[in-house]
Coordinates of C-alpha atoms in Angstrom, one line a residue:
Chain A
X1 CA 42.1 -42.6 62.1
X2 CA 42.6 -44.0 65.6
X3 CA 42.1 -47.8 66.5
X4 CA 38.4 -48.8 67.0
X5 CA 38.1 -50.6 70.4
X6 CA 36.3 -53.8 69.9
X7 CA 34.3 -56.3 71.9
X8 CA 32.7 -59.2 71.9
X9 CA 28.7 -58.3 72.6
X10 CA 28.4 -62.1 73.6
X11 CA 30.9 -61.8 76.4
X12 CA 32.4 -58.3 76.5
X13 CA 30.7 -55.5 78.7
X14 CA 30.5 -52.2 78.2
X15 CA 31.9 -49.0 80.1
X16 CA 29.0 -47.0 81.5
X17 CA 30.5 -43.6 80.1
X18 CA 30.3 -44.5 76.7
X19 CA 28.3 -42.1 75.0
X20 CA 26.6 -44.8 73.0
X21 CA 24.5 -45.3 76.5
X22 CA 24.4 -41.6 77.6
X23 CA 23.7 -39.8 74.4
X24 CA 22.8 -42.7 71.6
X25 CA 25.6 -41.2 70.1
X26 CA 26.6 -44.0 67.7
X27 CA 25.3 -46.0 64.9
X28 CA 23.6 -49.6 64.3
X29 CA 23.4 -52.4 61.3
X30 CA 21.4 -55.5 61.7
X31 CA 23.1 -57.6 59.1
X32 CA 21.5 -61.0 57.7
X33 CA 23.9 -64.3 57.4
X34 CA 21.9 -66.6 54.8
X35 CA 23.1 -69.7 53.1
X36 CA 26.6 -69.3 54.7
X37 CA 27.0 -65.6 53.4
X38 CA 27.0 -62.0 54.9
X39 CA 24.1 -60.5 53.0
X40 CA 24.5 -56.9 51.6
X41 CA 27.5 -56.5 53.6
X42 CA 28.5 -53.7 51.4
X43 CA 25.5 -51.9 51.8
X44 CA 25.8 -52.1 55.4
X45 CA 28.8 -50.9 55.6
X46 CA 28.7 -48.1 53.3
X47 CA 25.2 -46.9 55.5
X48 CA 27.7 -47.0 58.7
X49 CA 30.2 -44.5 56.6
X50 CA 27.3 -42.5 56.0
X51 CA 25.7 -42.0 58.9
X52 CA 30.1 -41.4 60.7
X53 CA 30.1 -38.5 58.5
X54 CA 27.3 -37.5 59.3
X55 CA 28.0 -37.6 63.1
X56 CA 31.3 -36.7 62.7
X57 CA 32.8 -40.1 63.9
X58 CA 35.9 -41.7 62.8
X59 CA 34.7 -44.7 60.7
X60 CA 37.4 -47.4 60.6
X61 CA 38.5 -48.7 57.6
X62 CA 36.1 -50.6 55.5
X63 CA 38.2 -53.7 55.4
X64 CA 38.8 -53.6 58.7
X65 CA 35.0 -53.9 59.5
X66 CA 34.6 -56.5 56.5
X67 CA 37.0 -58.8 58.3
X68 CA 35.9 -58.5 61.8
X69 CA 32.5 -59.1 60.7
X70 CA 33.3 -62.1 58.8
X71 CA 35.2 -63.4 61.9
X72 CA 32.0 -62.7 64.2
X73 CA 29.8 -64.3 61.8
X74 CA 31.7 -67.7 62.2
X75 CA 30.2 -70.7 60.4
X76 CA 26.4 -70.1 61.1
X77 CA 24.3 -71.1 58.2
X78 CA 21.4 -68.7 58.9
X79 CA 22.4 -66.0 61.2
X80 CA 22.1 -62.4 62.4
X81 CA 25.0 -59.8 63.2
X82 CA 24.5 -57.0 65.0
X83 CA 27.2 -54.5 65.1
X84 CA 27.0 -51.3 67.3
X85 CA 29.4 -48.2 66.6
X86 CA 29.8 -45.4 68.9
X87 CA 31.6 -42.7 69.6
X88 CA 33.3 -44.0 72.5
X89 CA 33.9 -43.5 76.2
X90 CA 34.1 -39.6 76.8
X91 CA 33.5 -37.3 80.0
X92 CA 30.4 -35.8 80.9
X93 CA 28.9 -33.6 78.8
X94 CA 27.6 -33.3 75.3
X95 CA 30.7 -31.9 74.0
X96 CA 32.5 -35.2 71.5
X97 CA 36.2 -35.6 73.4
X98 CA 38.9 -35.3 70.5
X99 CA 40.3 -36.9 69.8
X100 CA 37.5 -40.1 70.3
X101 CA 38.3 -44.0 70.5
X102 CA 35.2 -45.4 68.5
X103 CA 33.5 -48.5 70.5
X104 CA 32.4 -51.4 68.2
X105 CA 30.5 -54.1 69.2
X106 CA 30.2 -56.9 67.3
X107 CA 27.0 -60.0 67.9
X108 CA 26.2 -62.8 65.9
X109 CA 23.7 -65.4 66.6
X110 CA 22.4 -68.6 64.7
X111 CA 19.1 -67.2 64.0
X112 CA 16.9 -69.8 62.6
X113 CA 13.3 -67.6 62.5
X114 CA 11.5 -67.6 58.7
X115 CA 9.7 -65.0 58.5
X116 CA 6.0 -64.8 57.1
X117 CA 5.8 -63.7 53.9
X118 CA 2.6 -61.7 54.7
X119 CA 2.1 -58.7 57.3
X120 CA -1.2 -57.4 58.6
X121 CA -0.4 -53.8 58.9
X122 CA -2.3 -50.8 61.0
X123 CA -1.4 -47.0 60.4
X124 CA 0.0 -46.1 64.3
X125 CA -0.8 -42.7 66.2
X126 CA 2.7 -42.1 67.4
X127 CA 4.8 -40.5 64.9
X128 CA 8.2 -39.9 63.7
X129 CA 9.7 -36.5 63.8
X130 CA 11.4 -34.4 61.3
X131 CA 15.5 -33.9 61.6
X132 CA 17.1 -33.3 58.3
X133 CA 20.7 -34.2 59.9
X134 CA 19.2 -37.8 61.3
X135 CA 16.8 -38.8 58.5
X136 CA 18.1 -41.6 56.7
X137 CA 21.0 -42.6 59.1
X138 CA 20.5 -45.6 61.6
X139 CA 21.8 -44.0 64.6
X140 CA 20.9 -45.2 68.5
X141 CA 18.1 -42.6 68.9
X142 CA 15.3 -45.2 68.6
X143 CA 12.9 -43.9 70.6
X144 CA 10.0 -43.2 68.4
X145 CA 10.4 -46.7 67.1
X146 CA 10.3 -48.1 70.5
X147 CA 7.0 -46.2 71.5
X148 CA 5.6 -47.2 67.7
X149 CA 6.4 -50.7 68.8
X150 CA 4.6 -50.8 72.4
X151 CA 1.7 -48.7 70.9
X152 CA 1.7 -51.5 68.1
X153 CA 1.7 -54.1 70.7
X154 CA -1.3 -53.3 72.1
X155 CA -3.1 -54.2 68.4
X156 CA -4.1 -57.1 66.5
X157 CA -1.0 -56.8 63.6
X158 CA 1.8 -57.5 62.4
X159 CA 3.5 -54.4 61.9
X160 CA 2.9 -50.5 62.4
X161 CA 3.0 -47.8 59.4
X162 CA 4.5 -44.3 60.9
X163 CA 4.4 -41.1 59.5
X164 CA 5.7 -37.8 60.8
X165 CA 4.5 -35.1 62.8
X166 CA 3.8 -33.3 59.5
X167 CA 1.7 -36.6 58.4
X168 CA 4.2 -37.8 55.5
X169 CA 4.3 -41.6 55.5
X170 CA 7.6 -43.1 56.3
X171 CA 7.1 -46.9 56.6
X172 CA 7.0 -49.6 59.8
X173 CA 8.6 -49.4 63.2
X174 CA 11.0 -51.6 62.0
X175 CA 10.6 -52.1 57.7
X176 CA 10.7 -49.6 55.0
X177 CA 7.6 -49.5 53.1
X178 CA 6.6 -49.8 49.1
X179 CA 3.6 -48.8 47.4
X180 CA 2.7 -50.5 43.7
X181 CA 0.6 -48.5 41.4
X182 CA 0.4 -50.6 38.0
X183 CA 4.0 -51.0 37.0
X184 CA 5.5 -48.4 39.4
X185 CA 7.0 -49.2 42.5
X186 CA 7.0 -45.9 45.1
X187 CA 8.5 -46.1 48.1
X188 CA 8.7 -42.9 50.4
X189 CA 11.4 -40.0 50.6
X190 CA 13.8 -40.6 53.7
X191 CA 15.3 -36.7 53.5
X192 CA 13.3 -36.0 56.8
X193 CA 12.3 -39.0 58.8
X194 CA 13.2 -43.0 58.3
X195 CA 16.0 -45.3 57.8
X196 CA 17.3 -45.9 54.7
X197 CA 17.2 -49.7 54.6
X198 CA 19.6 -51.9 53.3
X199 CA 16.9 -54.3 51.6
X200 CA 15.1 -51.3 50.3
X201 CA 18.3 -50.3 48.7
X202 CA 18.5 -53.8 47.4
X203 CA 14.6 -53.1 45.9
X204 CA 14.9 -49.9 44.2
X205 CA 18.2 -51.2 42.5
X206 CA 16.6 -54.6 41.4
X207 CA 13.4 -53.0 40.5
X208 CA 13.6 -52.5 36.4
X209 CA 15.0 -56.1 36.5
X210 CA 11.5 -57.1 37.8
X211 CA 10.0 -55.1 35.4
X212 CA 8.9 -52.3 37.0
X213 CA 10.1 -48.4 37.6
X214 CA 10.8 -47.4 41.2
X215 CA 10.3 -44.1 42.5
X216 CA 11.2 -42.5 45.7
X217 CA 8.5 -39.2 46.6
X218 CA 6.3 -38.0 49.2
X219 CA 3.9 -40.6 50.0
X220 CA 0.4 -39.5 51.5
X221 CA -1.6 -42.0 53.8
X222 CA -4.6 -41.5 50.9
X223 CA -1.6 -42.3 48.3
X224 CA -1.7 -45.5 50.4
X225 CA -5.3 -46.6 49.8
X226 CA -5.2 -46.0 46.4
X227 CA -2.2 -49.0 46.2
X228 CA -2.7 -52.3 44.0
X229 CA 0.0 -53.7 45.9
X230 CA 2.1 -52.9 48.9
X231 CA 4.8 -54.5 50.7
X232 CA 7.5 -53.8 53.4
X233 CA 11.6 -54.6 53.7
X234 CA 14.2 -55.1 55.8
X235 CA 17.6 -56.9 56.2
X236 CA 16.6 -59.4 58.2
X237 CA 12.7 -60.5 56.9
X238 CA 13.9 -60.0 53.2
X239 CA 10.5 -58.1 51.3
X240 CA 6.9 -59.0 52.9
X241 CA 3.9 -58.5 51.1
X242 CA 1.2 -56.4 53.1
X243 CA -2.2 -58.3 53.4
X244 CA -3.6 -55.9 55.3
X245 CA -4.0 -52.2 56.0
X246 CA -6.2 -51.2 58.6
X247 CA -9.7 -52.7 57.3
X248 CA -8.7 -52.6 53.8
X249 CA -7.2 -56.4 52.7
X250 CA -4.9 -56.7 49.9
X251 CA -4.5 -59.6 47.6
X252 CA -2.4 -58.7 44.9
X253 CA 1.5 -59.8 45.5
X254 CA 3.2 -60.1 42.3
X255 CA 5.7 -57.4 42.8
X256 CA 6.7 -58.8 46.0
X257 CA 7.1 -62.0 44.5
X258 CA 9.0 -61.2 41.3
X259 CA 11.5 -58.6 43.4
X260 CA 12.6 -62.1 45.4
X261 CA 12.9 -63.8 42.5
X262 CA 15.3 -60.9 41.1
X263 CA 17.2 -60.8 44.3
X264 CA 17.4 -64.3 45.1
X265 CA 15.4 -64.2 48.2
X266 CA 13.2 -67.2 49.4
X267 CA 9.8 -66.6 51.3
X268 CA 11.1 -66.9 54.7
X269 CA 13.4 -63.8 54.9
Chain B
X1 CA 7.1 -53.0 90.2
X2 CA 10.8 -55.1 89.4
X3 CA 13.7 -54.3 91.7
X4 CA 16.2 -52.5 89.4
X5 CA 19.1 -53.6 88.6
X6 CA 21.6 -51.4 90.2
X7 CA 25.2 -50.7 88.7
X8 CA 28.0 -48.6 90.2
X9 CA 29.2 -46.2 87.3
X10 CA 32.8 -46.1 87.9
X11 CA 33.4 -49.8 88.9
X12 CA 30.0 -51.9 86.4
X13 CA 29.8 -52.6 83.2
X14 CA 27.1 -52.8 81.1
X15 CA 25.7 -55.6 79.3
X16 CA 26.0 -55.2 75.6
X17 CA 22.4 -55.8 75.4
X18 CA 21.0 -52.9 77.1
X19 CA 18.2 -51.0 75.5
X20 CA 19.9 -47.4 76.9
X21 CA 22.8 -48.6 74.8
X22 CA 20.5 -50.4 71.9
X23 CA 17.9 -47.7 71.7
X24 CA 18.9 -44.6 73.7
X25 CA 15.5 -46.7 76.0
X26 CA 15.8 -44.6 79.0
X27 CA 16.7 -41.4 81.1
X28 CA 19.5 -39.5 82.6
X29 CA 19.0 -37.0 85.4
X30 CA 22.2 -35.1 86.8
X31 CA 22.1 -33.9 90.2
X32 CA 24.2 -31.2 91.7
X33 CA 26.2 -31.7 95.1
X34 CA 26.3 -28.4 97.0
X35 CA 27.2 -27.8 100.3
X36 CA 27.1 -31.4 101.5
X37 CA 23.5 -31.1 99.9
X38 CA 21.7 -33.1 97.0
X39 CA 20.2 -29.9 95.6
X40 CA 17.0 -30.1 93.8
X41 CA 16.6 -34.0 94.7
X42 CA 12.9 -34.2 94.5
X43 CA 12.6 -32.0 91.7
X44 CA 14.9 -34.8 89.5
X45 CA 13.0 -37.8 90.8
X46 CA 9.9 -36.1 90.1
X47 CA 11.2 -35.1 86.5
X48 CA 12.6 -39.2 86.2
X49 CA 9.3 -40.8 87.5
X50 CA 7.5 -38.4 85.0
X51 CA 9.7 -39.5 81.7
X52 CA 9.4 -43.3 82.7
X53 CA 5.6 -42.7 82.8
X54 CA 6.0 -41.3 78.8
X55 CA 8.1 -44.3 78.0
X56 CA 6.1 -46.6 80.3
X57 CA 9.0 -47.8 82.0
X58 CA 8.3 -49.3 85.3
X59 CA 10.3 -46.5 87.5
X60 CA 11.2 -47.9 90.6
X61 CA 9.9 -46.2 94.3
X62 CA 10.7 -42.8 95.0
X63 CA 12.4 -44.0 98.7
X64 CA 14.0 -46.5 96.9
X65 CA 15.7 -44.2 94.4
X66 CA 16.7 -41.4 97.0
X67 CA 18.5 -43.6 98.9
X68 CA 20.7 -45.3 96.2
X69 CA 21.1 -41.4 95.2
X70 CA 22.1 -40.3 98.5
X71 CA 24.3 -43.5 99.5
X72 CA 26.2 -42.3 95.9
X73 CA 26.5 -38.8 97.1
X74 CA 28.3 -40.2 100.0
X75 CA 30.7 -37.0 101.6
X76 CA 31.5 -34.5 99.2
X77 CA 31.2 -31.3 99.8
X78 CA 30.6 -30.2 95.7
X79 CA 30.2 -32.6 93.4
X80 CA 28.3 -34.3 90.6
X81 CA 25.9 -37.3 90.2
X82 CA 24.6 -38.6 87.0
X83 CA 22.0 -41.1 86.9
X84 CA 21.1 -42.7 83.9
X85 CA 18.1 -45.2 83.9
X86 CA 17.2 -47.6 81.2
X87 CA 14.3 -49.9 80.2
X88 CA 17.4 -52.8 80.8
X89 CA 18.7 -55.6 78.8
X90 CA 16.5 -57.5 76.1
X91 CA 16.4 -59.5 72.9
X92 CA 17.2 -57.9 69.8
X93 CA 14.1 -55.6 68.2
X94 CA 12.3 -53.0 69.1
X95 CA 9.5 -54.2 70.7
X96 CA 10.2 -54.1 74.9
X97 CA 10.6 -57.5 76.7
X98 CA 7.7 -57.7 79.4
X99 CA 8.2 -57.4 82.2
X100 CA 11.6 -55.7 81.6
X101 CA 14.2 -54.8 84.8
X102 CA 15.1 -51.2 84.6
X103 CA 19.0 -50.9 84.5
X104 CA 19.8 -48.3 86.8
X105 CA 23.5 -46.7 87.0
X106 CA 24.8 -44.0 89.4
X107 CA 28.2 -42.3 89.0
X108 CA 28.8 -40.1 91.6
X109 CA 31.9 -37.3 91.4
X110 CA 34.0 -34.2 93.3
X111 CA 33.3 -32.1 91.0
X112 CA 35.2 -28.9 92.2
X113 CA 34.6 -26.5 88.8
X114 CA 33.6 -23.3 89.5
X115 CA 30.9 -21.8 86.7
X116 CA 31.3 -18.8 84.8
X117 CA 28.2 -16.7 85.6
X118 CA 28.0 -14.8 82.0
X119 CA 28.0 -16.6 79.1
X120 CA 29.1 -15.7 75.2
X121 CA 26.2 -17.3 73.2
X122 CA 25.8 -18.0 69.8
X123 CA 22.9 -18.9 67.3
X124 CA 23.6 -22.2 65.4
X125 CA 22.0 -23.5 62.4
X126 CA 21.6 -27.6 64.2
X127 CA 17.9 -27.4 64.8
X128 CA 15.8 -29.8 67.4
X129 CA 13.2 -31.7 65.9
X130 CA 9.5 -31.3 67.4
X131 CA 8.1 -34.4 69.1
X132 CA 4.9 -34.2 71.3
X133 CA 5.4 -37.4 73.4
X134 CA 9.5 -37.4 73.7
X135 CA 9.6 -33.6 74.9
X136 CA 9.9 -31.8 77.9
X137 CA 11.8 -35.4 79.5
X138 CA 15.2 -35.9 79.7
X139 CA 15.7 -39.0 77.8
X140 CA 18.8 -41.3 76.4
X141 CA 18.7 -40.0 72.8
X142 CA 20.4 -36.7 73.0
X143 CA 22.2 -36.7 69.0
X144 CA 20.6 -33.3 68.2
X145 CA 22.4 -31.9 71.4
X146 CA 25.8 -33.6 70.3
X147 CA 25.3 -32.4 66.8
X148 CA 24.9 -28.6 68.3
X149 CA 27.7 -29.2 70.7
X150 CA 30.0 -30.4 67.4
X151 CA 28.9 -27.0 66.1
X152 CA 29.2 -25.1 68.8
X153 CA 32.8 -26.5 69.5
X154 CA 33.7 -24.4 66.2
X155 CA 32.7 -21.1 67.2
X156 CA 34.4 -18.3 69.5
X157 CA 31.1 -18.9 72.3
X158 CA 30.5 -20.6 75.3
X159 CA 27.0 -22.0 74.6
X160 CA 24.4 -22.1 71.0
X161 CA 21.1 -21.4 70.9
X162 CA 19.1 -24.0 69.5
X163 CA 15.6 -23.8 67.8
X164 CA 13.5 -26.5 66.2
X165 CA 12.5 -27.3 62.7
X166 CA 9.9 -24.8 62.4
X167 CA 12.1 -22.1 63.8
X168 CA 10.9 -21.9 67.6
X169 CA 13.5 -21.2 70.4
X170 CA 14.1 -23.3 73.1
X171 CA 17.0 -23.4 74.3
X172 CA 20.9 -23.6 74.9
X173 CA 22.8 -27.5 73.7
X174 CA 22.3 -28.6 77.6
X175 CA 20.6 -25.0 79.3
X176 CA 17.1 -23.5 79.5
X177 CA 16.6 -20.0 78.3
X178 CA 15.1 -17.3 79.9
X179 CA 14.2 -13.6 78.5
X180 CA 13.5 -10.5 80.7
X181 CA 11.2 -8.1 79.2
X182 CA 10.6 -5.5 82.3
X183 CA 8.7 -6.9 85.0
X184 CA 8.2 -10.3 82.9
X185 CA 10.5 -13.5 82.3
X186 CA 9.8 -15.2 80.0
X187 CA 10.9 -18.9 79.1
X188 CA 9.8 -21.0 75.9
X189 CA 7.1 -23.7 76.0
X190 CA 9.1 -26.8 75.9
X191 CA 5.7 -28.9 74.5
X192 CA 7.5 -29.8 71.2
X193 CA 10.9 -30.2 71.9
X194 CA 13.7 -29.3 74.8
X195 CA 14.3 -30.4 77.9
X196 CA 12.4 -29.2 81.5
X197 CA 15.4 -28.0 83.7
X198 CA 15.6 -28.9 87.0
X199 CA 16.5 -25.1 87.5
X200 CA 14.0 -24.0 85.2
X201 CA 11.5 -25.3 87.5
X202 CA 13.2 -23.5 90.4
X203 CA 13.4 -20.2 88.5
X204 CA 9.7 -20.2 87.9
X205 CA 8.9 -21.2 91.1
X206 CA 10.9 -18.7 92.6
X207 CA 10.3 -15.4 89.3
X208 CA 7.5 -13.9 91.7
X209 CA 9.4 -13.5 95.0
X210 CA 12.3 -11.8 93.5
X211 CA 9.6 -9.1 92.2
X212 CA 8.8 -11.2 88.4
X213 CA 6.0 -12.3 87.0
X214 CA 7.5 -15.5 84.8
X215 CA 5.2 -16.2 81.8
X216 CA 6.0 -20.1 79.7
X217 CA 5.5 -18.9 76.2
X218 CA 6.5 -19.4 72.2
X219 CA 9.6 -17.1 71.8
X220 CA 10.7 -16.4 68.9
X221 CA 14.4 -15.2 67.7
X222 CA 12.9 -11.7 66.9
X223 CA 11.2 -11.8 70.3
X224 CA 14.9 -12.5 72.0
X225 CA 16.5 -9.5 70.3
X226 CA 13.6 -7.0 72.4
X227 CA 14.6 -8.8 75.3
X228 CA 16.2 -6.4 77.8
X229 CA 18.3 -9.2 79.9
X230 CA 18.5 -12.9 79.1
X231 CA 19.9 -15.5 81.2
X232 CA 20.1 -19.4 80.6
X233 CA 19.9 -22.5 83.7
X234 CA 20.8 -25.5 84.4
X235 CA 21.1 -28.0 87.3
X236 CA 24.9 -27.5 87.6
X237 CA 25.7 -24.1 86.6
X238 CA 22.9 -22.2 88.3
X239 CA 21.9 -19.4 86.8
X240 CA 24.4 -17.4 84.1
X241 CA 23.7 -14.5 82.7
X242 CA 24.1 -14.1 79.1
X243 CA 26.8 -11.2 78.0
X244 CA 26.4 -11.5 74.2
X245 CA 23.5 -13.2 71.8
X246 CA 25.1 -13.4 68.6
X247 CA 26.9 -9.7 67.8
X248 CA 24.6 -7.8 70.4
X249 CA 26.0 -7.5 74.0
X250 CA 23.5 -7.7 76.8
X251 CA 24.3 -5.3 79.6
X252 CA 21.9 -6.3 82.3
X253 CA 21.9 -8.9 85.1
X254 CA 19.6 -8.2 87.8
X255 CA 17.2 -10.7 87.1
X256 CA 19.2 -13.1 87.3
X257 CA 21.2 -11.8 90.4
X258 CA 18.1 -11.2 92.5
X259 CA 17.0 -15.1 91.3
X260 CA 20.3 -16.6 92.2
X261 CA 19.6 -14.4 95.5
X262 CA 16.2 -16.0 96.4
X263 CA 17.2 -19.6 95.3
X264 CA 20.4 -19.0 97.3
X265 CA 22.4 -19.8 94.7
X266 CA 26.5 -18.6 94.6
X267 CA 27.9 -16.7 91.3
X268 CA 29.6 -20.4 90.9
X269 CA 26.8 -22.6 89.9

């Protein structure tokens, strides 16, 4: 494994050939800082390993990234990292240059936002597409979540629900998305669209704790109506209960709540 | 409209922030020097202007955009410019900062490779995913074209075929396809996925003087295998004829000789 080049997203700059910027050929993790600690830093990083093989990039060495992200995440209290991984600087072309020279960039910000603990949530018209390869990974390629965002900007809500070109629900421009029926928790199949979140990681493996059985399937948008409860993740906002879908409001939030409780989250994220 | 911000490609840097970097937010376009010339120029900017108007990025003014190109371009008698434009820097998230400043950068190169004009190609198993909105345009997030590349980079050929999901052709990792059936070309409708070539526009535009009639259509991989010639196009190598598709060879070239005649194109791209 060669020697990741690192810098400094706060003061560092980076060289226009990297194929991060020409290709989004590289990989992302938005990682909480909460009461001191780096939260689910394993889970992060073992999504980063993933999604390298995946790509076919040389991953550093997990304790390398542990302690660089440590450093960058200083002494905030409440705080987000953002680390970017790419392939590195290459020539033109699509073709990977080999052997490649990763680029990581490393962020981290006192970040002092609470989130709600309730989203009004509308179903969005653009959709995801279907890539068996990229499903599940958080690579650069964020374009559908960009245009589901400035569609969803032009609406009165909180966040958007996406589903593929094929019409499978996949979960927010930005959150991963659970559906409560009685004392099962569903929460949809990533093998073809979607990012395998961190925090939704975090729910499925907390879920008997909370008493409930979690369930990852196909998820239809009728599925969705016939819900008790539904309510979306991500690192950063923690687990948000949905009070609204389209017209239909929701009222009940007691998985929500008893997940945070088994996690340790508090309301705001 | 925002003035870009422009950056120099082999002297800038880019801020760590950018959404091209962030989100693959934006579009490349590159241009062919030839003969002094900036071949094709209008055809790119029209092609740019038209993927900013998909992403609703504020593209800056044609005159504007020709003359940073052309300034780039500066003497050489062959070379190679690649523009890449972004939505520019923002905050963290998906959501677009408004108004945003488009990062523009422009590396301009001698680029004194001479092209093959017949091409070994291969069928690869990385597929393109179908997406209405982000099709046809050449935009930042180009994994499924690295992951072919990868693939590609393991075979004895010069160039893979790609088709999507659902098994449609479109085209090579970074050229258009074309199929001569008698009198007829044929290229595939580029509505769900691939890119719209700068010298796929000029082939079309210029099938019916060199005696075709050129027909935009759903191939299939059965469909290619009836083809009597095929050739594949891009904005650097011209037009190259391809000499094998998988284990069949492919004996005839006049189509794409007489095009290359009409578009005044050399055998070396």
């Amino acid at each position: 494994v060669r020697k990741a080049r690192y810098i400094d997203g706060q003061t560092g700059r980076i060289d226009p050939a990297d194929r991060g910027l020409a290709y989004g050929d590289g990989l992302f993790e938005t990682i909480a800082i909460r009461r001191g600690l780096v939260r689910y830093l394993d889970f992060h990083l073992e999504r980063l390993a993933a999604g390298c093989a995946r790509l076919h990039i040389d991953c550093p060495p997990k304790a390398e990234l542990e302690g660089k992200i440590r450093q960058a995440a200083g002494v905030f209290e409440r705080g987000t990292i953002k680390l970017i991984l790419t392939r590195g600087t290459g020539p033109r072309g699509y073709a990977p240059p080999r052997p490649a020279t990763p680029t990581i960039i490393l962020l981290a910000d006192p970040d002092e936002r609470r989130f709600e603990s309730a989203l009004a949530v509308v179903t969005l018209r653009t959709r995801l597409s279907e890539h068996e390869v990229l499903a599940g990974i958080k690579h650069l390629c964020r374009l559908e979540q960009v245009l589901g965002r400035l569609e969803l900007d032009q609406l009165d809500a909180d966040e958007g629900l996406m589903a593929t070109t094929r019409g499978t629900v996949i979960g927010g421009t930005s959150r991963n998305l659970f559906a409560v029926f009685g004392s099962e928790i569903k929460t949809p199949d990533l093998t073809l669209a979607g990012i395998e979140g961190v925090m939704r990681r975090a729910v499925l493996a907390g879920a008997a704790e909370a008493g409930y059985k979690a369930d990852v399937t196909v998820l239809s948008e009728a599925d969705l109506r016939a819900a008790d409860e539904i309510f979306m993740t991500n690192a950063l906002v923690g687990i948000q209960s949905v009070t609204r879908l389209d017209e239909r409001p929701l009222d009940r939030f007691s998985a929500a709540q008893q997940l945070r409780f088994v996690l340790g989250l508090d309301n705001a994220g």
